[in-house]
Coordinates of C-alpha atoms in Angstrom, one line a residue:
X1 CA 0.0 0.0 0.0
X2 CA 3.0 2.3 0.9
X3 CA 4.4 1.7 -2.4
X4 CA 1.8 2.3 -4.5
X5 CA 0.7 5.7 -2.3
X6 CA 4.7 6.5 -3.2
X7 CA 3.9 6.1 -6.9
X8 CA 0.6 8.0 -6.9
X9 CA 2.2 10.7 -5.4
X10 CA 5.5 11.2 -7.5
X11 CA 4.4 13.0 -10.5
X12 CA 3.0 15.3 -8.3
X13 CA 6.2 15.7 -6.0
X14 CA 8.2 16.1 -9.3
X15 CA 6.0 19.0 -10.6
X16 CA 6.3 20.7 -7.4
X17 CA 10.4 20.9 -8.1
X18 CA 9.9 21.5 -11.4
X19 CA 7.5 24.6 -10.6
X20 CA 9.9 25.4 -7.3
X21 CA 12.9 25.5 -9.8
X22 CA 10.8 27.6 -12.5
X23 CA 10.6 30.1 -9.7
X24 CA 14.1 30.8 -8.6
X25 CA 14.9 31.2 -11.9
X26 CA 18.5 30.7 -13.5
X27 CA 21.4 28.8 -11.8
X28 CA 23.5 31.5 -10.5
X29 CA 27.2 30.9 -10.4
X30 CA 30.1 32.5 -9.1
X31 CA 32.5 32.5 -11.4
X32 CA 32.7 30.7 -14.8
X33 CA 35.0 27.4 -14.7
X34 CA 35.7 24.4 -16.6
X35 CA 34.4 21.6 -15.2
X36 CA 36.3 17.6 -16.1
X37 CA 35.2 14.3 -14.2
X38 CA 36.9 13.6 -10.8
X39 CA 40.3 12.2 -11.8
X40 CA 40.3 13.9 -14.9
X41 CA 42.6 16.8 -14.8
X42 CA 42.1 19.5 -17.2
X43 CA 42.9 23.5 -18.1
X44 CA 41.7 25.9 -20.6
X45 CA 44.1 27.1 -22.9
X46 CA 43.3 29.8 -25.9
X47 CA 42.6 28.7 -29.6
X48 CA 45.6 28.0 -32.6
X49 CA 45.5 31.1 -34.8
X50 CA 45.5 28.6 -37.4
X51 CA 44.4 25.3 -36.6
X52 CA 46.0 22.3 -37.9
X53 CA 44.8 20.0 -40.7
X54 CA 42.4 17.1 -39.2
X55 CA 43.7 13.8 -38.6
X56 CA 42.3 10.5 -39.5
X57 CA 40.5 8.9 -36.7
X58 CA 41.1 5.4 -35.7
X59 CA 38.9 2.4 -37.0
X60 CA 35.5 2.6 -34.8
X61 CA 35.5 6.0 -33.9
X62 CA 32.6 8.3 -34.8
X63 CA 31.0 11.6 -33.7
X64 CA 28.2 9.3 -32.1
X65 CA 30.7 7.3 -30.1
X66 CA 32.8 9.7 -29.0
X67 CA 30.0 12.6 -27.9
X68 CA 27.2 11.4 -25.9
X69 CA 24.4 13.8 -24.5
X70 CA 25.9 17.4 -25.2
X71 CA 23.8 19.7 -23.4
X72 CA 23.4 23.5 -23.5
X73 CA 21.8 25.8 -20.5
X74 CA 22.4 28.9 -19.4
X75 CA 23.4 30.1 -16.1
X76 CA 23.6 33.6 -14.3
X77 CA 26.6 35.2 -12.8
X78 CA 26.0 38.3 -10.6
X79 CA 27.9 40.7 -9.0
X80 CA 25.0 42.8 -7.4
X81 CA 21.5 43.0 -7.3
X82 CA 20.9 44.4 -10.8
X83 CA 24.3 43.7 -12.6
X84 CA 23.9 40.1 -13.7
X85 CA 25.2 38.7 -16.9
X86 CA 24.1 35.6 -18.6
X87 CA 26.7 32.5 -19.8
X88 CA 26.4 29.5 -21.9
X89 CA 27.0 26.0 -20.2
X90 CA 28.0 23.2 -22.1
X91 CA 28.2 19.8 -21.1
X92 CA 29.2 16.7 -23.0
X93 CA 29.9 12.8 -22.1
X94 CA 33.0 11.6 -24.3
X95 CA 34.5 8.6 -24.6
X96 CA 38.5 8.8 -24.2
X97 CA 40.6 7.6 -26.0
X98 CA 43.9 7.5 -26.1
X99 CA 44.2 9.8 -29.3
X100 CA 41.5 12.3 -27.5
X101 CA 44.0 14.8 -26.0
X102 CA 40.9 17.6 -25.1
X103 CA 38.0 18.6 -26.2
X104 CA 37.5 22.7 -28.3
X105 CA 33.6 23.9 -28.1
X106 CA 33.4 27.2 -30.4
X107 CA 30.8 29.3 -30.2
X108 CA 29.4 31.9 -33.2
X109 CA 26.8 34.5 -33.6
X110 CA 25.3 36.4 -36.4
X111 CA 27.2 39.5 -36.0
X112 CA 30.2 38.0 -33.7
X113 CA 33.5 37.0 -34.0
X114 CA 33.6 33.1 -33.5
X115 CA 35.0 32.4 -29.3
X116 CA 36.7 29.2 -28.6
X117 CA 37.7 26.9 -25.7
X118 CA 40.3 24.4 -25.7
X119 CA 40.0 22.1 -22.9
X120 CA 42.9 19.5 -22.8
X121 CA 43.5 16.7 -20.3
X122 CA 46.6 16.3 -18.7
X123 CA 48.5 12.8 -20.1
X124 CA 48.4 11.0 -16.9
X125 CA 45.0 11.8 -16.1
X126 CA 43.8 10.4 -19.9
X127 CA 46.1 7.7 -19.9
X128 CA 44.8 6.5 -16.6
X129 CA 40.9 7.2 -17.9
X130 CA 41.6 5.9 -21.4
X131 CA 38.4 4.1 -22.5
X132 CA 36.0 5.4 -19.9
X133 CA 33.5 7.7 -20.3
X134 CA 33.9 11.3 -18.5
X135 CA 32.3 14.4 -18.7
X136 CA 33.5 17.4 -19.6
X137 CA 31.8 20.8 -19.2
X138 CA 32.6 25.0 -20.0
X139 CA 30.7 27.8 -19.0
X140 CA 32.6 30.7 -19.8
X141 CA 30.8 31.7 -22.9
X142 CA 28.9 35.1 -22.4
X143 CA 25.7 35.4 -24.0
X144 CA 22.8 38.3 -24.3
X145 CA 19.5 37.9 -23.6
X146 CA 17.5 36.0 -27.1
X147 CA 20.6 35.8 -28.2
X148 CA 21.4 32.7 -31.1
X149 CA 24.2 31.2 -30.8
X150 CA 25.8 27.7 -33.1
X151 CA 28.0 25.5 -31.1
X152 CA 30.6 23.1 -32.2
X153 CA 32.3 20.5 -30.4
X154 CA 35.5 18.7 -31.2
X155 CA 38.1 16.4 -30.3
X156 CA 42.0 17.8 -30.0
X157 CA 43.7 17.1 -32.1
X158 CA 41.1 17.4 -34.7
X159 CA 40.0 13.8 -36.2
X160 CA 38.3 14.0 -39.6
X161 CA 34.6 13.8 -39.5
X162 CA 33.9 13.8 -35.9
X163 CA 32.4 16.5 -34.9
X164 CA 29.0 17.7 -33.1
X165 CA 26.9 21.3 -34.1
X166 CA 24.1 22.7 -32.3
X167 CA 22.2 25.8 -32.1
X168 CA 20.8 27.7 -29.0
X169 CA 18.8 30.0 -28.2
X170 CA 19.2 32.2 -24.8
X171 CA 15.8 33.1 -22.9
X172 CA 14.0 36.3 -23.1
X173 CA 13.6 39.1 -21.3
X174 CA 9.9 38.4 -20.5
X175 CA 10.9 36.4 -17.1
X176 CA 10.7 38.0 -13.9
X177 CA 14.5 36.6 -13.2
X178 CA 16.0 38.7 -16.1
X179 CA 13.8 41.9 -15.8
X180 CA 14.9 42.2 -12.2
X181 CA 18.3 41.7 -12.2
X182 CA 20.1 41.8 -15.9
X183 CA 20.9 45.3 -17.2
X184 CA 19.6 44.5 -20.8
X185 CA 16.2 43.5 -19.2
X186 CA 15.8 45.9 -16.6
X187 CA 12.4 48.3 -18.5
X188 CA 11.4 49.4 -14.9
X189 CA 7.7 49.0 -14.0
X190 CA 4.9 51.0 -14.7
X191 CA 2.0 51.9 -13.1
X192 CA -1.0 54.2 -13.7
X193 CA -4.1 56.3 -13.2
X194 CA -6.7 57.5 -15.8
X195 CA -8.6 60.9 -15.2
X196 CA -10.7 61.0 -18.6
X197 CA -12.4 64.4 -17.2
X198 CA -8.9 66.1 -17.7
X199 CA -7.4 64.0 -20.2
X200 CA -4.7 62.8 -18.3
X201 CA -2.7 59.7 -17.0
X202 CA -0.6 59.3 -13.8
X203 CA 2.6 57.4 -14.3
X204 CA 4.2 55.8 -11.7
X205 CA 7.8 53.7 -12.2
X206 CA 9.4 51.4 -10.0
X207 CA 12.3 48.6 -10.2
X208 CA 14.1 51.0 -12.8
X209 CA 17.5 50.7 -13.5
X210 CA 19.8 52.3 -10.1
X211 CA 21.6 55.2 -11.1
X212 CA 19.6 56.3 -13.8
X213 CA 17.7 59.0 -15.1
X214 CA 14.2 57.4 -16.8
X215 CA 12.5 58.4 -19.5
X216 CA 8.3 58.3 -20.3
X217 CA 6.2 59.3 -23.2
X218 CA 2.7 58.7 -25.2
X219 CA 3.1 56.7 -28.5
X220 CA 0.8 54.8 -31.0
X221 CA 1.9 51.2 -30.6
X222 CA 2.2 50.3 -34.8
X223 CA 5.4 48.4 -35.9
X224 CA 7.1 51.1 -33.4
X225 CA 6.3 52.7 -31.3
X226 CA 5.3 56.4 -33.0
X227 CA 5.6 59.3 -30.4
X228 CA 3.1 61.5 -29.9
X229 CA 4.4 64.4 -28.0
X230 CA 7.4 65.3 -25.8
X231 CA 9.4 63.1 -23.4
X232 CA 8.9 63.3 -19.7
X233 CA 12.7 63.0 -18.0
X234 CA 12.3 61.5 -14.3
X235 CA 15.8 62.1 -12.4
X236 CA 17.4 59.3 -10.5
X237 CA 17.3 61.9 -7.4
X238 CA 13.9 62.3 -7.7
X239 CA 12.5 60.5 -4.5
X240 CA 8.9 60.1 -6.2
X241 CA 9.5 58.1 -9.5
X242 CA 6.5 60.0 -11.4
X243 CA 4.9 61.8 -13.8
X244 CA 1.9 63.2 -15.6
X245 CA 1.2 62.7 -19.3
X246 CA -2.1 64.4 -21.4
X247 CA -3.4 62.6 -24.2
X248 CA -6.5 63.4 -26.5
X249 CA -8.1 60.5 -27.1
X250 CA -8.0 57.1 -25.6
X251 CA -7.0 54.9 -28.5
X252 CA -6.6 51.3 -28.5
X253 CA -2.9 51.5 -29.3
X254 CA -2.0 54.5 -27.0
X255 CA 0.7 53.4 -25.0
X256 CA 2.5 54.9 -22.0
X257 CA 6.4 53.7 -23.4
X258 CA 9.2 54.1 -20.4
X259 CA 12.9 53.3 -20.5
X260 CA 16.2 54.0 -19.1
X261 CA 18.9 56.9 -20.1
X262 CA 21.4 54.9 -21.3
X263 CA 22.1 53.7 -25.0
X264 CA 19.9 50.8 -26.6
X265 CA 18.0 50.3 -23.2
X266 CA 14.9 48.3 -23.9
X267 CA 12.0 49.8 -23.1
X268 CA 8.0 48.3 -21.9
X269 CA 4.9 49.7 -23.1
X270 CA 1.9 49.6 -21.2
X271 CA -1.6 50.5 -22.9
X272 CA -4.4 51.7 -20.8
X273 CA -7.3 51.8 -23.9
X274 CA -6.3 48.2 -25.4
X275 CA -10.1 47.5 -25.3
X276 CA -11.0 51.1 -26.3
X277 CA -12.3 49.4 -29.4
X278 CA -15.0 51.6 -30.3
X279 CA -12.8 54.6 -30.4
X280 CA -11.8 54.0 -33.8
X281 CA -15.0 54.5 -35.6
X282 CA -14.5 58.1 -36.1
X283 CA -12.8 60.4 -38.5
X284 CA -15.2 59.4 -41.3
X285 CA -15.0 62.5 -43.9
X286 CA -17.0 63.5 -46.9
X287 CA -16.2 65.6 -50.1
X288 CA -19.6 66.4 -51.3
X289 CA -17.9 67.4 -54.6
X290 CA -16.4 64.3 -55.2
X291 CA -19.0 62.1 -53.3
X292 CA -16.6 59.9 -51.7
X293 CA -17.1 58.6 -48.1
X294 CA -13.5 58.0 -46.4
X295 CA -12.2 56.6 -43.3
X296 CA -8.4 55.7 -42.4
X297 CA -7.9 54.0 -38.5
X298 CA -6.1 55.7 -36.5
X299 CA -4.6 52.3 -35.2
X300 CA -3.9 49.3 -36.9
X301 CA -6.9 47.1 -37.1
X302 CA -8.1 44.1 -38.6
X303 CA -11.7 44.8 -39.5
X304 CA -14.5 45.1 -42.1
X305 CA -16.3 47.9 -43.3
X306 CA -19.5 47.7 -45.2
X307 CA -22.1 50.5 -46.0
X308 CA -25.4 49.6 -44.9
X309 CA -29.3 51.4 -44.5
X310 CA -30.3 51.9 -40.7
X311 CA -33.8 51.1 -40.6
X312 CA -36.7 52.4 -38.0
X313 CA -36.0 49.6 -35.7
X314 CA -32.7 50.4 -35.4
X315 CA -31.3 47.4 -37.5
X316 CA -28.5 48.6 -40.1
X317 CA -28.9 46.4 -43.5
X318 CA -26.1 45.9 -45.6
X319 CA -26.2 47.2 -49.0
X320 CA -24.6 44.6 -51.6
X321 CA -21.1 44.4 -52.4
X322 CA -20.6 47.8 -50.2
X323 CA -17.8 45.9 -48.1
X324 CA -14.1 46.2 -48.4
X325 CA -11.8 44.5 -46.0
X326 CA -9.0 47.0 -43.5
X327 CA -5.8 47.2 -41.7
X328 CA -3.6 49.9 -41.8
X329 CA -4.6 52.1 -44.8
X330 CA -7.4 54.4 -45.7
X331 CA -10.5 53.1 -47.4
X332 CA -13.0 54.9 -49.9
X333 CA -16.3 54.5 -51.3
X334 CA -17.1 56.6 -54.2
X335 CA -20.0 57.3 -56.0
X336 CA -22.4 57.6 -53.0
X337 CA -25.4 59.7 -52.1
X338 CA -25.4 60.9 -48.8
X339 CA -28.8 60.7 -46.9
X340 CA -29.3 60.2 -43.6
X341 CA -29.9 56.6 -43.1
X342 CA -26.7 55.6 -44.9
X343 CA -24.0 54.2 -42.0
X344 CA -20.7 52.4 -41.9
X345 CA -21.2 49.6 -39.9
X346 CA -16.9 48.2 -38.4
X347 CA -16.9 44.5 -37.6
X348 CA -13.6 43.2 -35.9
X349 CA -13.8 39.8 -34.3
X350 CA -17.5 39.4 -33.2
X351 CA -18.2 42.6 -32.7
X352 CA -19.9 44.8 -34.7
X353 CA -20.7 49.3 -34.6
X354 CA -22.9 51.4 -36.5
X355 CA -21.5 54.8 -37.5
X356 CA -23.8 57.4 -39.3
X357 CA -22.1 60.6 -40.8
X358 CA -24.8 62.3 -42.5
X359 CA -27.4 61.9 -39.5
X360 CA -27.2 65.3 -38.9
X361 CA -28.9 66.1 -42.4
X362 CA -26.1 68.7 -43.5
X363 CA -25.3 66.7 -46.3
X364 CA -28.6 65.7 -47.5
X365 CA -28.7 66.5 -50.9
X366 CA -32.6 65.1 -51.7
X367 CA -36.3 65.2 -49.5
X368 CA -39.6 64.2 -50.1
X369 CA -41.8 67.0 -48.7
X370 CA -45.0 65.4 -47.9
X371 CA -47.9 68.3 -47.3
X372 CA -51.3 66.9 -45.6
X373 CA -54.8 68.1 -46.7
X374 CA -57.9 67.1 -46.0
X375 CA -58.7 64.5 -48.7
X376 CA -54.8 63.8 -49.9
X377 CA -51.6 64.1 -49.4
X378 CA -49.3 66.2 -51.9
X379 CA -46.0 64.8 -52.2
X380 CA -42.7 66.7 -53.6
X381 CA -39.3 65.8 -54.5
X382 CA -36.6 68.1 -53.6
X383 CA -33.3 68.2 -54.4
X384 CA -30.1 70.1 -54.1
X385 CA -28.3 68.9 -56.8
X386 CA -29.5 67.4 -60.6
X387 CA -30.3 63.9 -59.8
X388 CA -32.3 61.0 -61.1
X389 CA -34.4 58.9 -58.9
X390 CA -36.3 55.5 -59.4
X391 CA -40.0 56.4 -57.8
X392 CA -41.5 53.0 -56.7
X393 CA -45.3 52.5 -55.6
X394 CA -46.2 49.6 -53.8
X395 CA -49.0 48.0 -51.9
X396 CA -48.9 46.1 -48.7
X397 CA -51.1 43.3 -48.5
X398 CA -52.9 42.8 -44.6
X399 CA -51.1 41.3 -42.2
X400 CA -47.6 41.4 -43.7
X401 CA -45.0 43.8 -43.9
X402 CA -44.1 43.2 -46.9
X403 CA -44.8 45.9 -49.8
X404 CA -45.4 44.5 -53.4
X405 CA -44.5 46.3 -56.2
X406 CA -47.0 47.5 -58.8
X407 CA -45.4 50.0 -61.0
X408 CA -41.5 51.9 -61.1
X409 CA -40.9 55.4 -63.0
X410 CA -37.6 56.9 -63.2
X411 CA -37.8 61.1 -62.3
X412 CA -35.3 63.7 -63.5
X413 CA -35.2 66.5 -60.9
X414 CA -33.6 69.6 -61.7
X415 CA -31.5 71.6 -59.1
X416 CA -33.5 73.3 -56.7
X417 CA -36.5 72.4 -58.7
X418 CA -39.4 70.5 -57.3
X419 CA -41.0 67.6 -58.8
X420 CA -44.7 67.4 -57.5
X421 CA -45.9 63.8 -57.6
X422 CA -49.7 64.5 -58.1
X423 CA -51.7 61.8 -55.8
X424 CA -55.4 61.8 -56.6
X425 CA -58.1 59.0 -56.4
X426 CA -58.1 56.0 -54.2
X427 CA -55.0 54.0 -52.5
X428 CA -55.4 52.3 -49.3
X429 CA -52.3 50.6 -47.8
X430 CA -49.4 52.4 -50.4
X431 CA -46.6 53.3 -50.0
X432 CA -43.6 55.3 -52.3
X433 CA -40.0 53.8 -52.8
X434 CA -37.6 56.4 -53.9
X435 CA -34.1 55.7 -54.4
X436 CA -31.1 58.0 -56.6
X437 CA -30.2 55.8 -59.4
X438 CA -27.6 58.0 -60.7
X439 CA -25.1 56.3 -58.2
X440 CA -23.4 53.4 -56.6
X441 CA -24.6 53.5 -53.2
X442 CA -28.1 55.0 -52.2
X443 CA -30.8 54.3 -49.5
X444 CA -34.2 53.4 -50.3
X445 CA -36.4 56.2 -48.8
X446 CA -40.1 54.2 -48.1
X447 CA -43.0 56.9 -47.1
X448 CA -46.3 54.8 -46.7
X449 CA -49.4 56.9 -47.4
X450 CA -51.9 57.2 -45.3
X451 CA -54.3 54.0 -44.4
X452 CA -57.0 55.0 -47.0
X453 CA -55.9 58.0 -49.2
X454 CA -58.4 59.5 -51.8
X455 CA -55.9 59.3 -54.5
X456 CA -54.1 57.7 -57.2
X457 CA -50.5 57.7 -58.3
X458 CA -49.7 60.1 -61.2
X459 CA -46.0 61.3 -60.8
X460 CA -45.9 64.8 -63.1
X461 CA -43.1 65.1 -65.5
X462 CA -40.5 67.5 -66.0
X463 CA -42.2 68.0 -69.3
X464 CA -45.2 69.5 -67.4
X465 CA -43.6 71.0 -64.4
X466 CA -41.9 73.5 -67.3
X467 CA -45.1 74.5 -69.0
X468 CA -46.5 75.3 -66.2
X469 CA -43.7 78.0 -65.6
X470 CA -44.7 79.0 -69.0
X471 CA -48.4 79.2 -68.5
X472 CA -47.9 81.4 -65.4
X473 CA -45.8 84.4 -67.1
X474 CA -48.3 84.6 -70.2
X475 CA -51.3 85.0 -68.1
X476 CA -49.5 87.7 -65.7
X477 CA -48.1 89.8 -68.7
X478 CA -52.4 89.3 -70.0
X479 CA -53.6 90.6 -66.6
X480 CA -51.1 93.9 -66.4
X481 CA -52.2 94.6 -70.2
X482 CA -55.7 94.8 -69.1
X483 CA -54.8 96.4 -65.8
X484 CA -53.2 99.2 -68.1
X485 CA -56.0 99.7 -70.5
X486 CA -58.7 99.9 -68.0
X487 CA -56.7 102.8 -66.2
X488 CA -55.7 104.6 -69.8
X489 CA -59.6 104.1 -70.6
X490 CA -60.3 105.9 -67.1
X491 CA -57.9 108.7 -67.8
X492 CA -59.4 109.2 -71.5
X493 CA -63.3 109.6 -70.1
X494 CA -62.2 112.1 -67.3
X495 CA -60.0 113.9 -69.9
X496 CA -63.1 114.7 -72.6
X497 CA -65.2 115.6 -69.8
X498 CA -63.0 118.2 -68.7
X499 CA -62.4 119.7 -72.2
X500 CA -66.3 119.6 -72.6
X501 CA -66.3 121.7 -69.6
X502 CA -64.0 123.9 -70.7
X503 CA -65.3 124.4 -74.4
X504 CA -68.9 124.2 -74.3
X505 CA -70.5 123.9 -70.8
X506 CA -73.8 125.8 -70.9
X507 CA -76.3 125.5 -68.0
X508 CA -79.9 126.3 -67.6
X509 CA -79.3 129.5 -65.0
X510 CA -77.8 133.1 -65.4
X511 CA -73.9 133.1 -64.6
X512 CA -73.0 136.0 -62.9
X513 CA -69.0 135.6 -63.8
X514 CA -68.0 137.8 -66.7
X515 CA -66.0 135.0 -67.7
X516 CA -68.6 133.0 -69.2
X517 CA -70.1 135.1 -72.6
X518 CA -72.5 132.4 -73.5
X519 CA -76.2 133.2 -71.6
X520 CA -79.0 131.3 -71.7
X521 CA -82.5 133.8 -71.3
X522 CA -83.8 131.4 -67.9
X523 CA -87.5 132.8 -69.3
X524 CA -87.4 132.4 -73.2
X525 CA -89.6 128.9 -73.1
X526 CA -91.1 128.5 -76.1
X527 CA -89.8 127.8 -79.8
X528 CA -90.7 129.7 -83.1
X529 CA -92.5 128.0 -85.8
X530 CA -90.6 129.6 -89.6
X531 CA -92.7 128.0 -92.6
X532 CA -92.8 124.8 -91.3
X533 CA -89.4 124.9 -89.3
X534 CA -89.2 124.3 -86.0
X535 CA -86.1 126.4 -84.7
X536 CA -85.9 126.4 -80.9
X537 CA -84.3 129.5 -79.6
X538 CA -80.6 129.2 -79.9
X539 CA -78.5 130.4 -76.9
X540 CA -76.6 133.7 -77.2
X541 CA -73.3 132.4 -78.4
X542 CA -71.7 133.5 -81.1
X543 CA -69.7 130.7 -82.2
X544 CA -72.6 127.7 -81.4
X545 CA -73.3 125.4 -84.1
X546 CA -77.4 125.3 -84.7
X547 CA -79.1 122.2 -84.2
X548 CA -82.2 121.7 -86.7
X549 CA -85.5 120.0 -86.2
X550 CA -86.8 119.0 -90.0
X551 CA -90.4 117.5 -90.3
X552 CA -91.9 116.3 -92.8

């Protein structure tokens, strides 16, 4: 029972040590060494400047017999808290021979002069080991932090075609050991506070480098780091390690980026706004002379963009092949009539937002001004700029939503000039459908008439709309010409009668003004009969025509 408790419980007791191990990090050392199997006596001594040619090996002997198990670790050697440094171990098994005088591990980098190590065994030592396997180990290589390296182990003297190549890899900075106590590691730690009333974050840094000033800005995190305004210096005196930096809008990839003053420190970014996603659906622009819709993030993003037609419950359709796929650059739909329920709706991952631009109606370029009477409705189309629309009437059938169409006219509408589309007789459950056709992206404006309106669906053409502006003129220029004659006619009458006052007014009664020398006799009644001739009595006027009474 004991036994099989033991076994139960030894995977577990072995992860604890693994995990206990993970934690204290690297294997520190105190100075680097070569290391040779007890009894085996060995020294380091430097590299030939030119090595000698290779020599053949004896019969049996191969890179697998001679090398067993080469291993390659790193280990840490400090001389302080923060001023570690980071060397390459390697450790091999060999089998000895007596032609195997030492072992020579080289070490290259991209960039780096080749480094090696020539280990030899002292003769009495070998000669006394000759056939056994020992192990032989070097950790005097310096390496940097992700730093590859290619190794190469060989027997001295050099025998032809044994030989064993590796590659490693040193760890990165991203583990707690390195950041805290390695120089190229050490970013310092930051911490922070957002006040979005003010605009402003709070930086605190700790664990930065000792002795050193410390440097923090704003950047947008692309393939650098891209600053976005001036550095903030915190001194090494300072006794509070902190500072204040503004931003102006809290984008995804606005990062606080600190480091220390010395040359090629690395630095860490921290970004408050990572999942400030929504942030980056604005900047949308119009050019209303171009009619192009633009948008370019301000951060890179992997996202689609599609136009689409927000509807009254609030549900945003797409419009067909409206979509275009983003990243980096700036993306452009042309062709595009901008009315109010046209939106970009941004999709990145499984989220999806609804942007409207020309909600605000200052770009509307086209209405349908709808003017309620009594018995109808009279329906215009407005519009800002020449256009041609596609006027649809349909009729929804009871109990669906759906709206069946019955007849489409295409309508030319001149700038600034309205189109009245003339609704008289009966249509119960209508509705209009208008839509620009003289672009690539519209919306579909519906206007449903009322439930039973006394009229029928006549849409006046441009034709007509013209004539009328023709009719009106004539028939004002008619009415002034008739306004003009009446009052010349006036003028005329009241004319003659004052020259017939003037020229040959004669009353009944005796004037008394000397002026007048025509007198009537008020008592001189009756006419005189001459031979048949009725001549009435002829006023006293000497240049009065005679007016003549003949009878038969």
């Amino acid at each position: 029972m004991i036994l099989l408790i033991s076994l139960l419980l030894s995977p577990w007791y072995l992860g604890l040590n693994g995990a206990a191990a993970e934690s204290r990090g690297l294997e520190r050392i105190d100075k680097c060494d070569t290391r040779c199997s007890q009894g085996l006596q060995c020294r380091t001594r430097p590299d030939y400047l030119f090595p000698p040619p290779c020599q053949n090996p004896a019969e049996g002997l191969s890179t697998s017999s001679v090398f067993h198990n080469v291993s390659l670790s790193t280990v840490m050697r400090c001389e302080g808290r923060q001023k570690c440094s980071l060397h390459l171990r390697i450790k091999t098994l060999l089998q000895l021979t007596e032609s195997i005088h030492g072992v020579s591990i080289c070490t290259i980098s991209a960039g780096m002069m080749g480094n090696c190590q020539n280990l030899s065994f002292k003769r009495a030592s070998r000669e006394r080991m000759s056939g056994l396997q020992v192990e032989v180990g070097n950790d005097c290589t310096g390496v940097s932090p992700s730093q590859q390296v290619k190794v190469t182990v060989k027997t001295v003297p050099s025998l032809c075609g044994i030989i064993w190549t590796g590659t490693y890899e040193a760890p990165e900075c991203n583990s707690e050991d390195l950041q805290r106590h390695v120089p190229e590691c050490i970013t310092g730690r930051l911490s922070y506070d957002v006040n979005p009333q003010k605009k402003e974050l709070s930086v605190s840094v700790s664990d930065m480098l000792e002795d050193y000033n410390y440097n923090l800005r704003l950047c947008r995190k692309d393939f650098i780091c891209i600053g976005t305004g001036a550095n903030k210096l915190i001194k090494r005196e300072e006794p509070i390690k902190s500072a204040v930096l503004p931003y102006s809008q809290p984008l995804p990839c606005l990062c606080i980026e600190g480091w220390s003053a010395v040359m090629d420190a690395p630095r860490v970014q921290v970004c408050p706004f990572k999942d400030r996603l929504e942030e980056l659906w604005f900047g949308i622009t119009f050019d209303p002379l171009e009619g192009t819709l633009s948008w370019e993030p301000a951060c890179p993003i992997t996202a689609v963009v599609v136009l689409c037609q927000r509807g009254e419950d609030g549900v945003c359709v797409d419009l067909p092949h409206a979509s275009q796929n983003v990243s980096r650059g700036k993306i452009t739909f042309t062709s595009l009539d901008p009315h109010p329920k046209l939106c970009m709706k941004f999709t990145a991952g499984f989220q999806s937002w609804t942007r409207c631009p020309f909600a605000d109606t200052r770009f509307q370029a086209w209405e349908l001004v709808v003017t309620r009477r009594q018995s109808h409705e009279d329906v215009k189309m407005l519009s800002q700029i020449t256009a041609t629309f596609s006027v649809e009437l349909c009729v929804k059938s009871e109990g669906s939503t759906a709206c069946q169409a019955t007849g489409t006219h295409t309508v030319h509408v001149e700038k600034n000039k309205a189109v009245d589309l003339n609704l008289t007789g009966e249509l119960c459950n209508t509705c209009l459908q208008v839509k620009r056709v003289d672009v690539r992206f519209a919306a579909t404006v519906i206007h449903c008439l009322e439930q039973c309106n006394p009229s029928s669906y006549v849409i006046s053409s441009q034709a007509s709309w013209d004539s009328v502006w023709v009719v009106i003129p004539v028939g004002v220029c008619l009415a002034s010409i008739i306004i003009v004659a009446l009052l010349l006619h006036v003028l005329l009458t009241v004319y003659q009668r004052r020259k017939q006052k003037r020229n040959g007014g004669c009353t009944s009664e005796k004037q008394t003004n000397p002026a007048f020398d025509c007198v009537v006799p008020a008592l001189q009644a009756k006419p005189v009969l001459h031979g048949g001739v009725l001549v009435p009595d002829s006023p006293q006027c000497g240049n009065t025509e005679k007016a003549n009474l003949i009878s038969d």
